[in-house]
Amino acid sequence: MTSYPQILSILLKGTGVAFLPNKIAKSYIEKGILNEIKIEKLDLPKREIVLIEDVEQHSSIATRKFISMLKG
C-alpha cells in the first residue's frame, strides 16, 4: 500500500509541497488544482516524479525557501 492518497489529502489542505509520481499528479496539474514546480538541478534517483503545490494556498516562507533551494 502506498501513502500517495494521504500525501495528496494533506497537500490539498494547503500544507506545503510534495514529490509525487507524475502519473499520480498529472490529472491534478491538468485541472489546475496543483502546480508543478520545475526543478533543473536535483540529483534524485531516476523516476517519474514532480514537485507540486496547491495553487489556492499561499506558501510559507520556509516552503518558498525550500523551492528556491531546489530550483538552484
Short mmCIF file of N, CA and C in Angstrom, two decimals:
data_model
loop_
_atom_site.label_atom_id
_atom_site.label_comp_id
_atom_site.label_asym_id
_atom_site.label_seq_id
_atom_site.Cartn_x
_atom_site.Cartn_y
_atom_site.Cartn_z
N MET A 1 0.84 -1.18 0.00
CA MET A 1 0.00 0.00 0.00
C MET A 1 0.89 1.24 0.00
N THR A 2 0.54 2.21 -0.83
CA THR A 2 1.31 3.45 -0.89
C THR A 2 0.65 4.51 -0.02
N SER A 3 1.38 5.56 0.24
CA SER A 3 0.84 6.65 1.04
C SER A 3 0.42 7.83 0.18
N TYR A 4 0.38 7.64 -1.14
CA TYR A 4 0.02 8.76 -2.04
C TYR A 4 -1.33 9.38 -1.71
N PRO A 5 -2.37 8.59 -1.43
CA PRO A 5 -3.65 9.24 -1.08
C PRO A 5 -3.53 10.13 0.16
N GLN A 6 -2.76 9.69 1.15
CA GLN A 6 -2.58 10.50 2.34
C GLN A 6 -1.78 11.77 2.03
N ILE A 7 -0.75 11.63 1.20
CA ILE A 7 0.06 12.79 0.82
C ILE A 7 -0.81 13.80 0.07
N LEU A 8 -1.59 13.32 -0.88
CA LEU A 8 -2.48 14.22 -1.63
C LEU A 8 -3.48 14.90 -0.71
N SER A 9 -4.06 14.15 0.21
CA SER A 9 -5.04 14.72 1.13
C SER A 9 -4.43 15.85 1.95
N ILE A 10 -3.24 15.63 2.45
CA ILE A 10 -2.55 16.66 3.25
C ILE A 10 -2.18 17.85 2.37
N LEU A 11 -1.66 17.58 1.18
CA LEU A 11 -1.26 18.64 0.27
C LEU A 11 -2.45 19.51 -0.14
N LEU A 12 -3.57 18.89 -0.42
CA LEU A 12 -4.76 19.63 -0.85
C LEU A 12 -5.36 20.47 0.27
N LYS A 13 -4.91 20.25 1.49
CA LYS A 13 -5.34 21.09 2.61
C LYS A 13 -4.40 22.28 2.78
N GLY A 14 -3.41 22.40 1.88
CA GLY A 14 -2.54 23.56 1.88
C GLY A 14 -1.36 23.48 2.82
N THR A 15 -0.81 22.29 3.00
CA THR A 15 0.28 22.15 3.97
C THR A 15 1.66 22.10 3.34
N GLY A 16 1.84 22.61 2.15
CA GLY A 16 3.17 22.69 1.58
C GLY A 16 3.31 22.07 0.22
N VAL A 17 4.44 21.38 0.03
CA VAL A 17 4.78 20.79 -1.25
C VAL A 17 5.09 19.31 -1.07
N ALA A 18 5.09 18.57 -2.17
CA ALA A 18 5.38 17.14 -2.10
C ALA A 18 5.95 16.65 -3.42
N PHE A 19 6.76 15.62 -3.34
CA PHE A 19 7.20 14.91 -4.53
C PHE A 19 6.26 13.74 -4.75
N LEU A 20 5.69 13.65 -5.95
CA LEU A 20 4.79 12.55 -6.30
C LEU A 20 5.12 12.04 -7.69
N PRO A 21 4.81 10.77 -7.95
CA PRO A 21 4.98 10.28 -9.32
C PRO A 21 4.11 11.10 -10.28
N ASN A 22 4.63 11.34 -11.45
CA ASN A 22 3.90 12.13 -12.45
C ASN A 22 2.52 11.55 -12.72
N LYS A 23 2.42 10.22 -12.79
CA LYS A 23 1.12 9.60 -13.09
C LYS A 23 0.08 9.88 -12.01
N ILE A 24 0.50 10.12 -10.78
CA ILE A 24 -0.42 10.46 -9.69
C ILE A 24 -0.81 11.94 -9.77
N ALA A 25 0.15 12.80 -10.05
CA ALA A 25 -0.07 14.25 -10.02
C ALA A 25 -0.68 14.81 -11.30
N LYS A 26 -0.53 14.12 -12.41
CA LYS A 26 -0.88 14.65 -13.73
C LYS A 26 -2.30 15.23 -13.81
N SER A 27 -3.29 14.50 -13.37
CA SER A 27 -4.67 14.98 -13.51
C SER A 27 -4.91 16.23 -12.66
N TYR A 28 -4.30 16.31 -11.48
CA TYR A 28 -4.44 17.49 -10.63
C TYR A 28 -3.78 18.71 -11.27
N ILE A 29 -2.65 18.47 -11.91
CA ILE A 29 -1.95 19.56 -12.60
C ILE A 29 -2.77 20.03 -13.80
N GLU A 30 -3.28 19.08 -14.59
CA GLU A 30 -4.07 19.42 -15.78
C GLU A 30 -5.34 20.17 -15.43
N LYS A 31 -5.95 19.87 -14.28
CA LYS A 31 -7.17 20.55 -13.85
C LYS A 31 -6.89 21.89 -13.18
N GLY A 32 -5.61 22.21 -12.97
CA GLY A 32 -5.25 23.47 -12.33
C GLY A 32 -5.40 23.47 -10.82
N ILE A 33 -5.56 22.29 -10.22
CA ILE A 33 -5.70 22.18 -8.77
C ILE A 33 -4.33 22.28 -8.10
N LEU A 34 -3.35 21.67 -8.73
CA LEU A 34 -1.98 21.70 -8.22
C LEU A 34 -1.06 22.29 -9.27
N ASN A 35 0.05 22.81 -8.83
CA ASN A 35 1.01 23.45 -9.72
C ASN A 35 2.31 22.65 -9.70
N GLU A 36 2.82 22.28 -10.88
CA GLU A 36 4.11 21.61 -10.96
C GLU A 36 5.22 22.65 -10.84
N ILE A 37 6.20 22.35 -10.04
CA ILE A 37 7.34 23.23 -9.84
C ILE A 37 8.52 22.61 -10.58
N LYS A 38 8.98 23.30 -11.61
CA LYS A 38 10.11 22.80 -12.42
C LYS A 38 11.41 22.94 -11.64
N ILE A 39 12.17 21.86 -11.60
CA ILE A 39 13.45 21.84 -10.91
C ILE A 39 14.50 21.38 -11.91
N GLU A 40 15.51 22.23 -12.11
CA GLU A 40 16.53 21.91 -13.10
C GLU A 40 17.65 21.05 -12.55
N LYS A 41 18.15 21.39 -11.38
CA LYS A 41 19.34 20.72 -10.85
C LYS A 41 19.01 20.00 -9.55
N LEU A 42 18.55 18.78 -9.65
CA LEU A 42 18.27 17.99 -8.46
C LEU A 42 18.69 16.56 -8.75
N ASP A 43 19.63 16.05 -7.98
CA ASP A 43 20.18 14.73 -8.22
C ASP A 43 19.40 13.69 -7.41
N LEU A 44 18.31 13.22 -7.98
CA LEU A 44 17.50 12.18 -7.37
C LEU A 44 17.61 10.91 -8.19
N PRO A 45 17.30 9.77 -7.59
CA PRO A 45 17.26 8.55 -8.42
C PRO A 45 16.28 8.75 -9.57
N LYS A 46 16.59 8.18 -10.71
CA LYS A 46 15.75 8.35 -11.89
C LYS A 46 14.38 7.71 -11.69
N ARG A 47 13.34 8.55 -11.68
CA ARG A 47 11.96 8.11 -11.64
C ARG A 47 11.07 9.23 -12.14
N GLU A 48 9.85 8.92 -12.41
CA GLU A 48 8.90 9.90 -12.92
C GLU A 48 8.18 10.56 -11.74
N ILE A 49 8.78 11.63 -11.19
CA ILE A 49 8.16 12.37 -10.10
C ILE A 49 8.16 13.85 -10.43
N VAL A 50 7.25 14.57 -9.82
CA VAL A 50 7.20 16.03 -9.95
C VAL A 50 6.97 16.61 -8.57
N LEU A 51 7.39 17.84 -8.37
CA LEU A 51 7.13 18.57 -7.14
C LEU A 51 5.90 19.43 -7.40
N ILE A 52 4.89 19.32 -6.55
CA ILE A 52 3.63 20.02 -6.78
C ILE A 52 3.23 20.81 -5.54
N GLU A 53 2.34 21.79 -5.75
CA GLU A 53 1.80 22.58 -4.65
C GLU A 53 0.37 22.96 -4.97
N ASP A 54 -0.41 23.26 -3.96
CA ASP A 54 -1.80 23.68 -4.11
C ASP A 54 -1.81 25.12 -4.62
N VAL A 55 -2.46 25.35 -5.76
CA VAL A 55 -2.45 26.68 -6.37
C VAL A 55 -3.28 27.70 -5.57
N GLU A 56 -4.18 27.23 -4.71
CA GLU A 56 -5.02 28.14 -3.95
C GLU A 56 -4.45 28.50 -2.58
N GLN A 57 -3.36 27.89 -2.20
CA GLN A 57 -2.76 28.15 -0.89
C GLN A 57 -1.50 29.00 -1.05
N HIS A 58 -1.31 29.92 -0.15
CA HIS A 58 -0.08 30.72 -0.15
C HIS A 58 1.02 29.91 0.54
N SER A 59 2.18 29.89 -0.05
CA SER A 59 3.30 29.14 0.50
C SER A 59 3.91 29.90 1.67
N SER A 60 4.34 29.14 2.66
CA SER A 60 5.04 29.74 3.80
C SER A 60 6.43 30.18 3.36
N ILE A 61 7.07 30.97 4.18
CA ILE A 61 8.44 31.40 3.88
C ILE A 61 9.35 30.18 3.77
N ALA A 62 9.19 29.23 4.68
CA ALA A 62 10.02 28.02 4.65
C ALA A 62 9.80 27.24 3.36
N THR A 63 8.55 27.13 2.92
CA THR A 63 8.25 26.42 1.68
C THR A 63 8.88 27.14 0.49
N ARG A 64 8.75 28.46 0.44
CA ARG A 64 9.34 29.22 -0.67
C ARG A 64 10.86 29.08 -0.70
N LYS A 65 11.49 29.08 0.48
CA LYS A 65 12.94 28.90 0.54
C LYS A 65 13.34 27.50 0.09
N PHE A 66 12.55 26.50 0.47
CA PHE A 66 12.82 25.13 0.06
C PHE A 66 12.73 24.99 -1.45
N ILE A 67 11.68 25.56 -2.04
CA ILE A 67 11.51 25.52 -3.50
C ILE A 67 12.65 26.26 -4.19
N SER A 68 13.02 27.41 -3.65
CA SER A 68 14.12 28.18 -4.21
C SER A 68 15.42 27.38 -4.17
N MET A 69 15.67 26.69 -3.08
CA MET A 69 16.86 25.87 -2.96
C MET A 69 16.85 24.74 -4.00
N LEU A 70 15.70 24.12 -4.19
CA LEU A 70 15.60 23.03 -5.16
C LEU A 70 15.80 23.52 -6.59
N LYS A 71 15.29 24.71 -6.88
CA LYS A 71 15.42 25.26 -8.22
C LYS A 71 16.86 25.70 -8.53
N GLY A 72 17.64 25.93 -7.47
CA GLY A 72 19.04 26.32 -7.66
C GLY A 72 19.15 27.77 -7.80
#
